XYZ file of C-alpha atoms in Angstrom:
440
model
C 25.266 67.448 90.626
C 26.934 65.898 87.651
C 23.431 66.879 85.404
C 23.854 70.382 86.686
C 27.465 70.773 85.722
C 26.737 69.171 82.151
C 23.842 71.612 81.957
C 26.132 74.471 82.844
C 28.716 73.572 80.410
C 26.159 73.336 77.505
C 24.729 76.794 78.477
C 28.129 78.134 78.325
C 28.464 76.179 74.689
C 25.101 77.750 73.441
C 25.560 81.183 74.565
C 29.367 81.928 73.923
C 31.515 85.178 74.124
C 29.695 86.837 71.145
C 27.097 88.489 73.342
C 29.997 90.497 74.713
C 31.345 91.603 71.571
C 28.292 92.061 69.408
C 27.356 95.739 70.870
C 30.966 96.553 69.869
C 30.643 95.222 66.471
C 27.484 96.839 65.878
C 28.595 100.227 66.721
C 31.677 99.674 64.303
C 29.372 98.625 61.641
C 27.388 101.788 62.012
C 30.437 103.790 61.824
C 31.499 101.454 58.602
C 28.368 102.296 56.694
C 28.305 106.050 57.694
C 31.809 106.216 55.768
C 30.988 104.562 53.059
C 27.778 107.064 52.682
C 30.163 109.754 52.584
C 32.400 107.888 49.764
C 29.098 107.735 47.885
C 28.298 111.474 48.390
C 32.217 112.707 47.536
C 32.224 110.164 44.443
C 28.947 111.766 43.039
C 30.694 115.200 43.577
C 33.526 114.064 41.700
C 31.426 112.917 38.847
C 29.827 116.084 38.468
C 33.128 117.799 38.609
C 34.652 115.393 36.065
C 31.904 115.925 33.512
C 32.410 119.772 33.845
C 36.281 119.670 33.410
C 35.715 117.183 30.065
C 33.167 119.822 28.763
C 35.600 122.921 29.763
C 38.732 121.092 28.407
C 37.544 120.944 24.885
C 37.281 124.492 24.735
C 40.476 125.237 26.507
C 42.032 127.133 23.738
C 42.799 130.157 25.633
C 44.897 131.031 29.079
C 41.655 131.878 30.988
C 40.163 128.636 29.863
C 43.080 126.496 30.585
C 43.462 128.032 34.238
C 39.795 127.416 34.837
C 40.198 123.411 33.942
C 43.231 123.243 36.315
C 41.365 125.175 38.958
C 38.327 122.603 38.422
C 41.099 119.804 38.239
C 42.504 120.700 41.722
C 39.052 120.863 43.176
C 38.611 117.440 41.891
C 41.546 116.202 43.170
C 40.941 117.742 46.578
C 37.843 115.327 46.643
C 39.718 112.614 45.565
C 41.830 112.825 48.335
C 39.004 112.762 51.030
C 37.519 109.748 49.317
C 40.877 108.055 49.803
C 40.871 109.067 53.511
C 37.371 108.157 54.246
C 38.266 104.810 52.434
C 41.192 104.348 54.841
C 39.303 105.238 57.804
C 36.302 102.456 56.851
C 39.458 100.074 56.043
C 40.769 100.642 59.806
C 37.179 100.030 61.051
C 36.853 97.350 59.410
C 40.306 95.729 60.621
C 39.146 96.713 64.106
C 35.956 94.830 63.756
C 37.484 91.527 62.280
C 40.176 92.173 65.086
C 37.272 91.652 67.755
C 35.199 88.968 65.778
C 38.964 86.961 65.850
C 39.298 87.438 69.559
C 35.381 86.240 70.244
C 36.309 83.277 67.853
C 39.283 82.345 69.711
C 37.307 82.565 72.857
C 34.263 80.764 71.936
C 36.918 78.105 70.687
C 38.448 77.809 74.059
C 35.177 77.381 75.772
C 33.824 75.101 73.332
C 37.098 73.119 73.968
C 37.052 73.056 77.618
C 33.228 72.343 77.543
C 33.747 69.451 75.530
C 36.556 68.235 77.666
C 34.411 68.398 80.524
C 31.578 65.998 78.535
C 34.267 63.771 77.427
C 35.531 63.277 80.786
C 31.633 62.705 82.067
C 30.957 60.380 79.152
C 34.234 58.205 80.127
C 33.130 57.855 83.891
C 29.710 56.883 82.915
C 30.870 54.215 80.206
C 33.459 53.121 82.437
C 30.833 51.350 84.644
C 28.974 48.222 83.462
C 25.035 48.099 83.366
C 24.817 46.293 86.416
C 26.982 48.310 88.516
C 24.844 51.243 87.327
C 21.947 49.464 87.940
C 22.618 48.492 91.611
C 24.075 52.110 92.289
C 20.412 53.237 91.496
C 17.098 53.613 93.936
C 14.696 52.343 91.442
C 14.690 51.007 87.822
C 13.192 54.291 86.747
C 16.150 56.090 87.891
C 18.492 53.831 85.917
C 16.663 54.324 82.776
C 16.415 58.368 83.306
C 20.344 57.961 83.395
C 20.567 56.315 80.321
C 18.228 58.340 78.584
C 20.387 61.382 79.971
C 23.618 60.030 78.947
C 22.289 58.914 75.088
C 21.117 62.928 75.059
C 24.474 64.017 76.239
C 26.177 61.882 73.572
C 24.305 63.429 70.836
C 24.768 67.017 72.034
C 28.330 66.153 72.338
C 28.713 65.590 68.781
C 26.591 68.451 67.901
C 29.299 70.647 69.624
C 31.943 68.986 67.962
C 30.427 70.086 64.472
C 30.161 73.706 65.996
C 33.665 73.641 67.562
C 35.135 72.321 63.718
C 32.606 75.190 61.981
C 34.558 77.702 64.561
C 37.651 76.909 63.549
C 36.983 77.045 60.028
C 35.392 80.468 60.515
C 38.709 81.770 62.439
C 40.754 80.837 59.502
C 38.075 82.746 57.373
C 38.426 85.758 59.280
C 42.223 85.436 59.517
C 42.115 85.382 55.902
C 40.025 88.683 55.604
C 42.174 90.335 58.003
C 45.226 89.855 56.006
C 43.356 91.099 52.815
C 42.260 94.279 54.574
C 45.821 94.976 55.722
C 46.690 94.622 52.530
C 44.009 97.045 51.261
C 44.921 99.328 53.904
C 48.510 99.602 52.559
C 47.247 100.145 49.110
C 45.057 102.617 50.030
C 47.930 104.484 51.920
C 50.044 104.338 48.865
C 46.973 105.622 47.029
C 46.492 108.592 49.251
C 50.318 109.721 49.040
C 50.288 109.356 45.425
C 47.036 111.864 44.958
C 48.648 114.189 47.230
C 51.715 114.475 45.057
C 49.450 114.733 42.015
C 47.675 117.645 43.857
C 50.804 119.068 44.569
C 52.087 118.682 40.832
C 49.030 120.433 39.113
C 49.105 123.344 41.702
C 52.916 123.814 40.622
C 52.209 123.350 37.151
C 49.559 125.989 37.363
C 52.093 128.168 38.934
C 54.665 127.289 36.104
C 51.953 128.261 33.553
C 51.290 131.695 34.992
C 54.699 132.453 35.452
C 55.846 131.276 31.944
C 53.032 133.258 30.027
C 53.094 136.401 32.421
C 49.557 135.705 32.584
C 49.201 137.059 29.170
C 47.085 135.262 26.446
C 49.478 136.217 23.598
C 52.234 134.562 25.162
C 50.033 131.116 26.075
C 49.217 131.505 22.324
C 52.865 131.265 21.545
C 53.790 128.500 23.551
C 50.735 126.539 22.400
C 52.332 126.909 18.910
C 55.665 126.488 20.031
C 54.644 123.112 21.827
C 52.459 121.520 18.980
C 55.691 122.310 16.677
C 58.191 120.776 19.210
C 56.053 117.536 19.331
C 55.428 117.098 15.738
C 59.398 117.437 15.313
C 60.461 115.311 17.806
C 58.272 112.512 16.557
C 60.003 113.063 12.896
C 63.401 112.894 14.768
C 62.108 109.744 16.912
C 60.306 108.172 13.798
C 63.657 108.247 12.008
C 65.781 107.002 14.452
C 63.808 103.931 14.999
C 63.624 103.223 11.695
C 67.622 103.187 11.614
C 67.589 100.512 14.572
C 68.528 96.997 13.187
C 66.727 94.228 15.579
C 65.752 90.991 14.007
C 62.381 90.008 15.583
C 61.593 86.441 15.837
C 57.906 86.142 14.978
C 57.266 82.930 16.993
C 58.608 84.925 20.204
C 55.386 86.808 20.334
C 51.740 85.519 20.885
C 49.534 85.555 17.477
C 46.812 88.470 17.463
C 44.019 87.364 19.828
C 41.384 89.474 21.967
C 41.872 88.947 25.728
C 45.612 88.229 26.055
C 46.207 91.649 27.554
C 43.696 93.375 30.198
C 42.448 96.930 29.542
C 44.789 99.285 31.436
C 41.975 101.632 32.329
C 38.604 100.679 34.313
C 36.708 102.581 32.173
C 37.495 102.036 28.346
C 36.902 104.650 25.908
C 39.333 104.946 22.972
C 40.177 108.678 22.133
C 42.744 107.754 19.122
C 43.194 104.467 17.635
C 46.369 102.962 16.148
C 48.112 103.929 13.033
C 47.398 106.484 10.594
C 44.357 107.792 12.529
C 42.715 111.298 10.969
C 44.430 113.143 13.603
C 47.842 111.397 12.589
C 47.192 112.341 8.951
C 46.854 116.220 10.019
C 50.843 116.015 10.721
C 50.351 116.086 14.432
C 53.473 113.472 14.808
C 55.369 114.906 11.866
C 56.375 113.972 8.615
C 58.785 111.320 7.113
C 59.693 111.675 3.455
C 56.670 113.567 3.073
C 54.415 111.223 4.586
C 52.587 111.630 7.862
C 53.737 109.655 10.361
C 51.636 106.900 12.343
C 50.116 107.101 15.925
C 52.244 103.976 17.508
C 49.749 103.192 20.378
C 46.442 104.201 21.238
C 45.101 106.666 23.615
C 42.470 106.099 26.165
C 40.176 108.537 28.146
C 41.942 108.842 31.502
C 41.371 112.125 33.529
C 44.384 113.400 36.005
C 44.526 110.959 38.484
C 42.634 107.862 37.134
C 44.434 104.799 38.188
C 46.550 102.680 35.645
C 46.878 99.237 35.742
C 49.130 96.436 34.205
C 47.762 94.947 31.331
C 49.438 91.497 31.987
C 51.829 90.199 34.654
C 55.373 91.016 34.112
C 58.756 92.589 35.312
C 59.109 96.624 35.255
C 62.080 96.892 32.960
C 62.148 100.907 33.815
C 60.928 103.949 33.871
C 61.697 107.815 33.093
C 60.167 111.269 32.780
C 61.050 112.857 29.572
C 59.711 116.446 31.242
C 63.161 116.479 32.884
C 64.283 117.777 29.764
C 63.661 121.430 29.123
C 61.278 122.028 26.227
C 60.759 118.251 25.230
C 57.030 117.743 24.752
C 57.296 113.974 24.620
C 55.680 111.258 26.569
C 56.569 112.599 30.030
C 56.533 110.161 32.675
C 56.467 106.655 31.552
C 56.585 102.787 32.640
C 57.817 99.906 30.540
C 56.672 96.515 31.775
C 58.325 93.030 30.477
C 55.861 89.985 30.050
C 56.220 86.592 29.967
C 54.266 86.199 26.689
C 57.025 87.938 24.599
C 55.203 91.258 24.670
C 56.260 94.211 26.173
C 53.660 97.472 27.294
C 54.264 100.883 28.056
C 52.039 103.414 29.857
C 52.847 106.835 28.959
C 51.445 110.495 30.131
C 51.631 109.480 33.828
C 51.291 112.068 36.844
C 52.697 109.531 39.138
C 54.539 106.472 38.769
C 53.753 103.638 41.453
C 56.338 100.865 40.569
C 60.289 100.697 40.749
C 62.654 98.993 37.987
C 63.067 95.154 38.680
C 59.526 95.144 40.480
C 57.569 92.041 39.750
C 53.800 93.111 38.985
C 50.578 91.135 38.639
C 47.545 91.765 36.016
C 45.467 94.444 37.063
C 47.973 96.077 39.564
C 48.675 99.904 39.639
C 51.542 100.919 37.840
C 50.789 104.747 38.228
C 48.149 107.344 37.562
C 47.052 109.149 34.668
C 47.944 112.973 34.056
C 49.657 116.093 32.770
C 53.010 115.022 31.498
C 55.059 115.037 28.284
C 52.782 116.864 25.400
C 49.591 116.473 27.737
C 50.717 118.934 30.303
C 49.645 122.531 29.862
C 50.119 124.583 27.443
C 50.523 121.265 25.499
C 48.253 120.377 22.706
C 46.726 117.362 24.075
C 44.575 117.026 27.476
C 45.113 114.299 30.290
C 44.821 110.745 28.634
C 46.935 107.272 28.725
C 48.910 106.559 25.981
C 49.318 102.653 25.772
C 51.726 101.141 23.725
C 52.588 97.075 22.850
C 55.850 95.905 21.699
C 57.760 92.788 20.501
C 60.006 92.440 24.081
C 62.787 91.163 21.806
C 62.455 94.719 20.037
C 62.263 97.408 22.584
C 65.140 99.231 24.481
C 65.380 101.886 26.924
C 67.626 104.496 24.759
C 69.219 107.848 25.990
C 68.252 109.712 22.352
C 71.551 111.966 22.767
C 73.694 109.196 23.563
C 72.350 107.334 20.453
C 73.109 110.292 18.008
C 76.568 110.714 19.496
C 77.370 107.199 18.812
C 75.804 107.302 15.247
C 77.770 110.941 14.469
C 74.613 112.689 13.816
C 73.406 115.983 15.013
C 70.043 116.237 16.926
C 67.970 118.719 16.092
C 65.065 118.809 18.885
C 65.361 119.666 22.685
C 64.567 116.320 23.534
C 67.309 114.602 21.476
C 70.147 117.475 22.912
C 68.697 117.450 26.406
C 69.284 113.358 26.471
C 65.811 112.304 27.146
C 65.506 108.644 27.792
C 62.424 106.601 26.664
C 61.849 103.361 25.500
C 62.366 102.851 21.536
C 61.897 100.014 19.051
C 62.193 99.377 15.305
C 58.671 99.699 13.112
C 58.449 95.907 13.024
C 58.847 95.719 16.694
C 55.423 98.075 17.309
C 52.289 96.192 17.587
C 48.624 97.369 17.495
C 47.482 97.103 21.248
C 44.024 96.432 19.881
C 44.733 92.997 18.476
C 45.737 91.689 21.931
C 43.132 93.647 24.284
């Protein structure tokens, strides 16, 4: 009877509960695979759409072409939303799978524990008898030796099951960690989905505003295009003069020496569309003139189509964010985020379509600060397409300033719409501006 009981217990230990859950897990894995296939197909469509947008955007010098770019962008954003939904669905299926696996693992551990307890009791009872007592209780010597062999085998199997019990506990902990990771991923995906919906709605609104402002007339569009270019150059000149007047002493030891890799790239696919300083584009006077000399490009531009996730270049704390588009006729940085870093640097991410952080929030390297888009002078009919303007400063020297208030405090009359309307953005004296390429 004892042998039969032990055999039954071992059978339970070997088979476990996984056969009960296996069929459901297989079914979920098929669904996850199907979602991933859908995601891949959608992402391939997005690449094709983005290539079309890139080709068209270069020649978007007319209202008709600009509207065509916006329509294609809206189609691409719709695909982005579909991808986000599929990723959420796949993550939910993955979470369900992990839940089943965790339940199965818990059942397995319970059964292993119960079976081991029975085996331990059986071994204890057997070992509580002396060899003489066992021998006298058996009908023959052969029965005695069979019992001895059986108990030795049972002891060996128990050791094996103890190891399996330990491994099952470790696997359970691994699955619990994976479950928490998927839950975090699901939260991030839901945030991304909402952000992409907002971007799509914002782009549709910009199209409506453009058509209304231009009255769907090419001549009016061209007039607005010239005005936006002039407005940008005028404010850049005003801003350069303001920053040159700032008096902030920068301690050189407060910032790290230039070295590659101190900061991470804020975009996944790296393509520099404009460098730092007196670039060829800056020499055309695109950023205005000061004392007859063209103003430099104070940052770098990175290719980032509308809706591209923008990542924090280093861990830190969000000092603030803003939107110069809140000021009518202000063609500047648009939506921006300023992050302070513990190494003495500060970074600014401009021309965002969506901001994903809040003031005072702690952020890690590689976490999303927002999404690139049409804001500032990148919005139609602005003179530049969607991209990320990335700036690096000596943290000690950069401040968030209401431009109108500064002019008022210094008894100077503002001349541009941005300054008159009280645009708020990060400013710093020239010596606090740093070349991002020295740290990336």
